[in-house]
JSON list of C-alpha atoms in Angstrom, two decimals:
[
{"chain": "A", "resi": 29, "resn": "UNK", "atom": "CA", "xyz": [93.84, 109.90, 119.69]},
{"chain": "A", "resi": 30, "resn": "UNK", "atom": "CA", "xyz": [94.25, 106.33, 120.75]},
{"chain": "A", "resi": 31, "resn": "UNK", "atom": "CA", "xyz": [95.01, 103.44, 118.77]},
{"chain": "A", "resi": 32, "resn": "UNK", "atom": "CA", "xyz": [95.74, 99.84, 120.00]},
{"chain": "A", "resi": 33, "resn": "UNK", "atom": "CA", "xyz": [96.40, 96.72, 118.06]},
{"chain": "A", "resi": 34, "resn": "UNK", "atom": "CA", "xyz": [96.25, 92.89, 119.91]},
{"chain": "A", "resi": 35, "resn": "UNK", "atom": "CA", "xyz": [99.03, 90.53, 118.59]},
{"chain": "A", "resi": 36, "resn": "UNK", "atom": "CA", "xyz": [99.91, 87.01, 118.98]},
{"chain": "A", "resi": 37, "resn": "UNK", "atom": "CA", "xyz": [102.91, 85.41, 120.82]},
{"chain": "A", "resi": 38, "resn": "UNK", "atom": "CA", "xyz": [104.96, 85.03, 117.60]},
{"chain": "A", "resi": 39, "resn": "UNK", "atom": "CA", "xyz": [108.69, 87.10, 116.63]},
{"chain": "A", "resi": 40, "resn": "UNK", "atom": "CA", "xyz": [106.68, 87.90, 113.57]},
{"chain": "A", "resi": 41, "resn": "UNK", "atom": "CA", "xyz": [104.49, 90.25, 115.64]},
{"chain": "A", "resi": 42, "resn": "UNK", "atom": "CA", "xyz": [107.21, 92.24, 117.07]},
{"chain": "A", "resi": 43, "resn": "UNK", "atom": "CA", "xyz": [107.35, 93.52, 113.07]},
{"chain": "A", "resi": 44, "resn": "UNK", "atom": "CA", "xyz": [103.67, 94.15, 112.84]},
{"chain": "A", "resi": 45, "resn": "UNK", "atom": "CA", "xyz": [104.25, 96.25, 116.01]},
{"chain": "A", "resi": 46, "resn": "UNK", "atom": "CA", "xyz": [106.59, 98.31, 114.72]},
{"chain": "A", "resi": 47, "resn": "UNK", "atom": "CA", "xyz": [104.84, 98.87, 111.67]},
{"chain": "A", "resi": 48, "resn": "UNK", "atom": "CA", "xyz": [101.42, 99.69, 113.37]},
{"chain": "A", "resi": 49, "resn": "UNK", "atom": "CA", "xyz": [103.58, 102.43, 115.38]},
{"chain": "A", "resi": 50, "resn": "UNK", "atom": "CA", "xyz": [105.22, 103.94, 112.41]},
{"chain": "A", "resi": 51, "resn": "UNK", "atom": "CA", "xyz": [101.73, 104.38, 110.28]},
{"chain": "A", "resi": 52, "resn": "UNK", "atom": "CA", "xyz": [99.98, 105.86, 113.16]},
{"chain": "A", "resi": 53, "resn": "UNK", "atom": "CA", "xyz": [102.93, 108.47, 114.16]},
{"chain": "A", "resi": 54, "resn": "UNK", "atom": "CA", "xyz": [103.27, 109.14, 109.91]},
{"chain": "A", "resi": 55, "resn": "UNK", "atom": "CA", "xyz": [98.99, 109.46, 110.09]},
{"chain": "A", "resi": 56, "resn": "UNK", "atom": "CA", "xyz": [99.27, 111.90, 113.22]},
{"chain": "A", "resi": 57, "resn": "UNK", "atom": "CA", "xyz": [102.15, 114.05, 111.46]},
{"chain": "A", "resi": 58, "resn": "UNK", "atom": "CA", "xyz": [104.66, 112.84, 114.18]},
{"chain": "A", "resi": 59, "resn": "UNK", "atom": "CA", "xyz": [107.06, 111.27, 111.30]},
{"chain": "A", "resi": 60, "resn": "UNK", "atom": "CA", "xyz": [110.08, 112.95, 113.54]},
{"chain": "A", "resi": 61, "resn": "UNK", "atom": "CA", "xyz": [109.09, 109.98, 116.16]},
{"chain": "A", "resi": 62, "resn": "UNK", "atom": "CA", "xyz": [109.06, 107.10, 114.02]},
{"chain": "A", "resi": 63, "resn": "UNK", "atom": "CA", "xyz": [112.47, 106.14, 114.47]},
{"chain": "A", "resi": 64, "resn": "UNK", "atom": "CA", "xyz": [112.35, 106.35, 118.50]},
{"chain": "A", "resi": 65, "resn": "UNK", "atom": "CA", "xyz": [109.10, 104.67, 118.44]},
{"chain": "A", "resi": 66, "resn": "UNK", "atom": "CA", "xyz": [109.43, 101.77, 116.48]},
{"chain": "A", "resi": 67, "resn": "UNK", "atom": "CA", "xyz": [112.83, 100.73, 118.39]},
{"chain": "A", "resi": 68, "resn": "UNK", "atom": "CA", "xyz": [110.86, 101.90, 122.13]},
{"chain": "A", "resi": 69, "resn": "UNK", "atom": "CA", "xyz": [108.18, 99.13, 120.73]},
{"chain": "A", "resi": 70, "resn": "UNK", "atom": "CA", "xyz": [110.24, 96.64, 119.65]},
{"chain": "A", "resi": 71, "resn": "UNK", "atom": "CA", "xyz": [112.33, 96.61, 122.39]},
{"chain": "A", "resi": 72, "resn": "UNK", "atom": "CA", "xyz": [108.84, 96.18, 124.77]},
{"chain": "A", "resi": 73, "resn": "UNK", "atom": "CA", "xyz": [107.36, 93.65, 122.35]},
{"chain": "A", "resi": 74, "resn": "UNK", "atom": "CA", "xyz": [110.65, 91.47, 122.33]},
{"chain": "A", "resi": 75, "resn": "UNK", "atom": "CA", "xyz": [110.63, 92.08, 126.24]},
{"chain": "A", "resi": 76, "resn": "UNK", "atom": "CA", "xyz": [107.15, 90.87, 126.79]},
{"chain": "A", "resi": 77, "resn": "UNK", "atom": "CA", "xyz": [107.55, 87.90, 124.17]},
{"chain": "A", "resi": 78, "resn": "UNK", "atom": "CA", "xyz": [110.67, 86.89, 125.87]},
{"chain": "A", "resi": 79, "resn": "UNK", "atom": "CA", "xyz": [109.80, 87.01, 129.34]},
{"chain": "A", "resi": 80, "resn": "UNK", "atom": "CA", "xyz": [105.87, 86.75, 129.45]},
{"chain": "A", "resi": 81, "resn": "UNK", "atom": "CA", "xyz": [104.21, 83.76, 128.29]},
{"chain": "A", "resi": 82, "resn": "UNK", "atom": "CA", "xyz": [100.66, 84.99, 127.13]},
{"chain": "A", "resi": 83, "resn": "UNK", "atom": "CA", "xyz": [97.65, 84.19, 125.00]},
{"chain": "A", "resi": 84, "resn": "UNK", "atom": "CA", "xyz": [98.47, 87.68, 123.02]},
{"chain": "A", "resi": 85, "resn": "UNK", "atom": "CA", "xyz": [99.58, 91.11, 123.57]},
{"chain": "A", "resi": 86, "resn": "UNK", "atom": "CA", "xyz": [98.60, 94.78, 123.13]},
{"chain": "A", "resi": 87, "resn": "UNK", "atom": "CA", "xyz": [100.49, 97.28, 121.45]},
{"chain": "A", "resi": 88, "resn": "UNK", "atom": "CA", "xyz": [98.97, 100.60, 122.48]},
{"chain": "A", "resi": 89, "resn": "UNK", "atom": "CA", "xyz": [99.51, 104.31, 120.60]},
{"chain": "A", "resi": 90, "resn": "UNK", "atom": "CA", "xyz": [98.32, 107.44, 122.18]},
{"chain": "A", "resi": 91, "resn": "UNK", "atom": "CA", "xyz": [98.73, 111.12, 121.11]},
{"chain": "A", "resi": 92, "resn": "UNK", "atom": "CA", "xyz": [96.69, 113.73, 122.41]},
{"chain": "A", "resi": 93, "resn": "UNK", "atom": "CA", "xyz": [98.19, 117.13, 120.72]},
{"chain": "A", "resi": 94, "resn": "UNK", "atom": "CA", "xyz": [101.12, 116.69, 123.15]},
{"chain": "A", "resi": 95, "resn": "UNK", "atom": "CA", "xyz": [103.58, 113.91, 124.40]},
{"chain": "A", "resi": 96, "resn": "UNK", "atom": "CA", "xyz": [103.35, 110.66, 122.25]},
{"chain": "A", "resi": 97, "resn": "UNK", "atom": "CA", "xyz": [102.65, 107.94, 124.47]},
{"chain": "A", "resi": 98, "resn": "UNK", "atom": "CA", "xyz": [103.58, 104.05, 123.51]},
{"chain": "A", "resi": 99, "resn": "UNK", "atom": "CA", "xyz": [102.24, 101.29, 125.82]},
{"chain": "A", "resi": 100, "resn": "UNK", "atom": "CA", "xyz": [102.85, 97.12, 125.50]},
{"chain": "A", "resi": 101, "resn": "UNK", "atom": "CA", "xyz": [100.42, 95.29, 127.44]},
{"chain": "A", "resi": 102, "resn": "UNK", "atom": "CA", "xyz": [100.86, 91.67, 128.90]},
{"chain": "A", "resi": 103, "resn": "UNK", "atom": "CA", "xyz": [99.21, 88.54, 131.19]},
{"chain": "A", "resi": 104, "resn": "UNK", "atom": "CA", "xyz": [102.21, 88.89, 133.82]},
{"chain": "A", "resi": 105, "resn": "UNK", "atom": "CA", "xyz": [101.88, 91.25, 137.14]},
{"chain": "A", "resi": 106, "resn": "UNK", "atom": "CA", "xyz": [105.48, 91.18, 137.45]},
{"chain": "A", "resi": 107, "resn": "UNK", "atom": "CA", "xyz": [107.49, 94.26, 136.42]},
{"chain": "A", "resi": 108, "resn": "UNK", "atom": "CA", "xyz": [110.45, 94.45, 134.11]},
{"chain": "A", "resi": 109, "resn": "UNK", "atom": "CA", "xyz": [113.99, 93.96, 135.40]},
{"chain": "A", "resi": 110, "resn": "UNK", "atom": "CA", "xyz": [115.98, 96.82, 134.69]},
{"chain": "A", "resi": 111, "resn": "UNK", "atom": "CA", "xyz": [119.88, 94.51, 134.47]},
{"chain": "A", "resi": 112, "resn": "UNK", "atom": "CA", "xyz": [123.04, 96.22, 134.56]},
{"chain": "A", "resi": 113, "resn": "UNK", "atom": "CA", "xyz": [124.32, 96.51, 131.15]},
{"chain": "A", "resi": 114, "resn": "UNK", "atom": "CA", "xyz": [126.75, 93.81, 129.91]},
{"chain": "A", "resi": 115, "resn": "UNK", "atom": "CA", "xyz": [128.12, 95.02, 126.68]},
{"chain": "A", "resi": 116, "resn": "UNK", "atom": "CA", "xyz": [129.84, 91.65, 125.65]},
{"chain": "A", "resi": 117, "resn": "UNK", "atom": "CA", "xyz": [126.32, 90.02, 126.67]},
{"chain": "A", "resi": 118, "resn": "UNK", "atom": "CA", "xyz": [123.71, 89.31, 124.08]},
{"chain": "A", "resi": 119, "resn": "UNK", "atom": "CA", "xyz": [120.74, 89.65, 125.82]},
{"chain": "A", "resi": 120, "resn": "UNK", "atom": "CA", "xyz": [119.92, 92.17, 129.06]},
{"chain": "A", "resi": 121, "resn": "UNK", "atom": "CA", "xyz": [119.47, 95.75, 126.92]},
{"chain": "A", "resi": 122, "resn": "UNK", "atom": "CA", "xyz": [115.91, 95.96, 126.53]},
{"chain": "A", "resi": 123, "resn": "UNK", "atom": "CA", "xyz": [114.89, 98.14, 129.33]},
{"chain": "A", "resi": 124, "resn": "UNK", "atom": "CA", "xyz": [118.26, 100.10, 128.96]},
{"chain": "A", "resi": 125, "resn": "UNK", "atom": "CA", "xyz": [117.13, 100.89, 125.10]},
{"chain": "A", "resi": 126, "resn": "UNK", "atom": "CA", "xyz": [113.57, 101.86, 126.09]},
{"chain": "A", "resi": 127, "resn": "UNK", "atom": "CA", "xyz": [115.07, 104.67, 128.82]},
{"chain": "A", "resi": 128, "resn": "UNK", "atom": "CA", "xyz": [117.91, 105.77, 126.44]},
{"chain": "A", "resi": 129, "resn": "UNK", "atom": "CA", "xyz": [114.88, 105.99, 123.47]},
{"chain": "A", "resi": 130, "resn": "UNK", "atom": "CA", "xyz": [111.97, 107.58, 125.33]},
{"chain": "A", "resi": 131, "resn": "UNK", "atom": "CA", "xyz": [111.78, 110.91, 127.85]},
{"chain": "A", "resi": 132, "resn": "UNK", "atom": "CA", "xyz": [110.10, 108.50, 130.26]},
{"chain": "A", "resi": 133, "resn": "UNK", "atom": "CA", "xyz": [108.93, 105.44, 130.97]},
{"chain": "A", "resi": 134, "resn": "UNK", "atom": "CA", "xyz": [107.50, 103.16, 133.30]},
{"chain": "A", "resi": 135, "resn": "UNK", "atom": "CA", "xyz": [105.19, 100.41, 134.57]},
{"chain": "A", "resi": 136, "resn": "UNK", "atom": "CA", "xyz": [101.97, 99.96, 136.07]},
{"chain": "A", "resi": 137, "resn": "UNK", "atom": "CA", "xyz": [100.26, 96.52, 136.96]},
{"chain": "A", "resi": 138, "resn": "UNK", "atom": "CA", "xyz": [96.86, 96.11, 136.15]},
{"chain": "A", "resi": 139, "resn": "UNK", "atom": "CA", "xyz": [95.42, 92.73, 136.87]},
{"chain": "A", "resi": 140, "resn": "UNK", "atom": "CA", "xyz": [95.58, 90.21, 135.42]},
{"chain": "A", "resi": 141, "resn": "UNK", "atom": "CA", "xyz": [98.44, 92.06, 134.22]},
{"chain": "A", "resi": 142, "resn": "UNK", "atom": "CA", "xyz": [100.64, 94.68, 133.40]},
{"chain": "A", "resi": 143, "resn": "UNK", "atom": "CA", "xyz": [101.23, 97.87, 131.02]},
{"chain": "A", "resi": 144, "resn": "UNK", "atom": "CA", "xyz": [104.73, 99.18, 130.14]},
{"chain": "A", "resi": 145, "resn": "UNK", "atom": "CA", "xyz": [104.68, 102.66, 129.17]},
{"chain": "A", "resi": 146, "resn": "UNK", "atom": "CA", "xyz": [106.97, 104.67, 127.24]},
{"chain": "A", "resi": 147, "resn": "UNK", "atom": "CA", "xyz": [106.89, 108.91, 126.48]},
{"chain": "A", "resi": 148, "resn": "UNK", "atom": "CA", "xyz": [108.62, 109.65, 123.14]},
{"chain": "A", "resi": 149, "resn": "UNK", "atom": "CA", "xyz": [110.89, 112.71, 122.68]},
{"chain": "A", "resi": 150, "resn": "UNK", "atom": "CA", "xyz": [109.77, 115.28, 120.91]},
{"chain": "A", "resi": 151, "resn": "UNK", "atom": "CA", "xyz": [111.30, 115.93, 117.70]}
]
């Protein structure tokens, strides 16, 4: 099952996110994932808002009986920065969060732009 959701460029849509992954992984019986998920999409939405100016944005949600797959799609081709950590810094842990929350993750551009992807644990 796949489920996406297109958001506007506001910090009030990085909630709406989250909420939109938590129903969908509570409707799909995957409330062990919730927590992982909603920080994995926050973390991408905040990413994308941050560092992507776009028209909107697409929150994607994919289960297939398996692996519980989270993608953020955005106008920009170019792919995340993975920083090295700077614990006294306040910004520069997004991509850091995503690894330490998901099994995988990754990127693929897809013009005009790109998809981040993210594999949830299983719980």
């Amino acid at each position: 099952m796949r489920q996406e959701r297109r958001l506007p460029p506001f910090l009030t849509s990085a909630g709406i996110a989250r909420d939109f992954v938590a129903s969908r992984l509570r409707l799909w019986g995957r409330s062990g994932q919730i927590d992982d998920g909603v920080q994995v999409i926050g973390e991408m939405f905040n990413n994308a808002l941050i560092h992507t100016p776009s028209r909107d944005y697409i929150v994607a949600v994919d289960w297939n009986g398996g692996a519980v797959r989270l993608e953020m799609w955005d106008s920009s081709p170019h792919r995340p920065t993975v920083l090295p950590i700077d614990f006294d810094g306040e910004h520069g842990r997004g991509m850091h969060l995503i690894a330490a929350f998901s099994e995988t993750w990754g990127c693929r551009v897809v013009a005009p732009g790109k998809c981040v992807w993210a594999v949830l644990p299983d719980a």
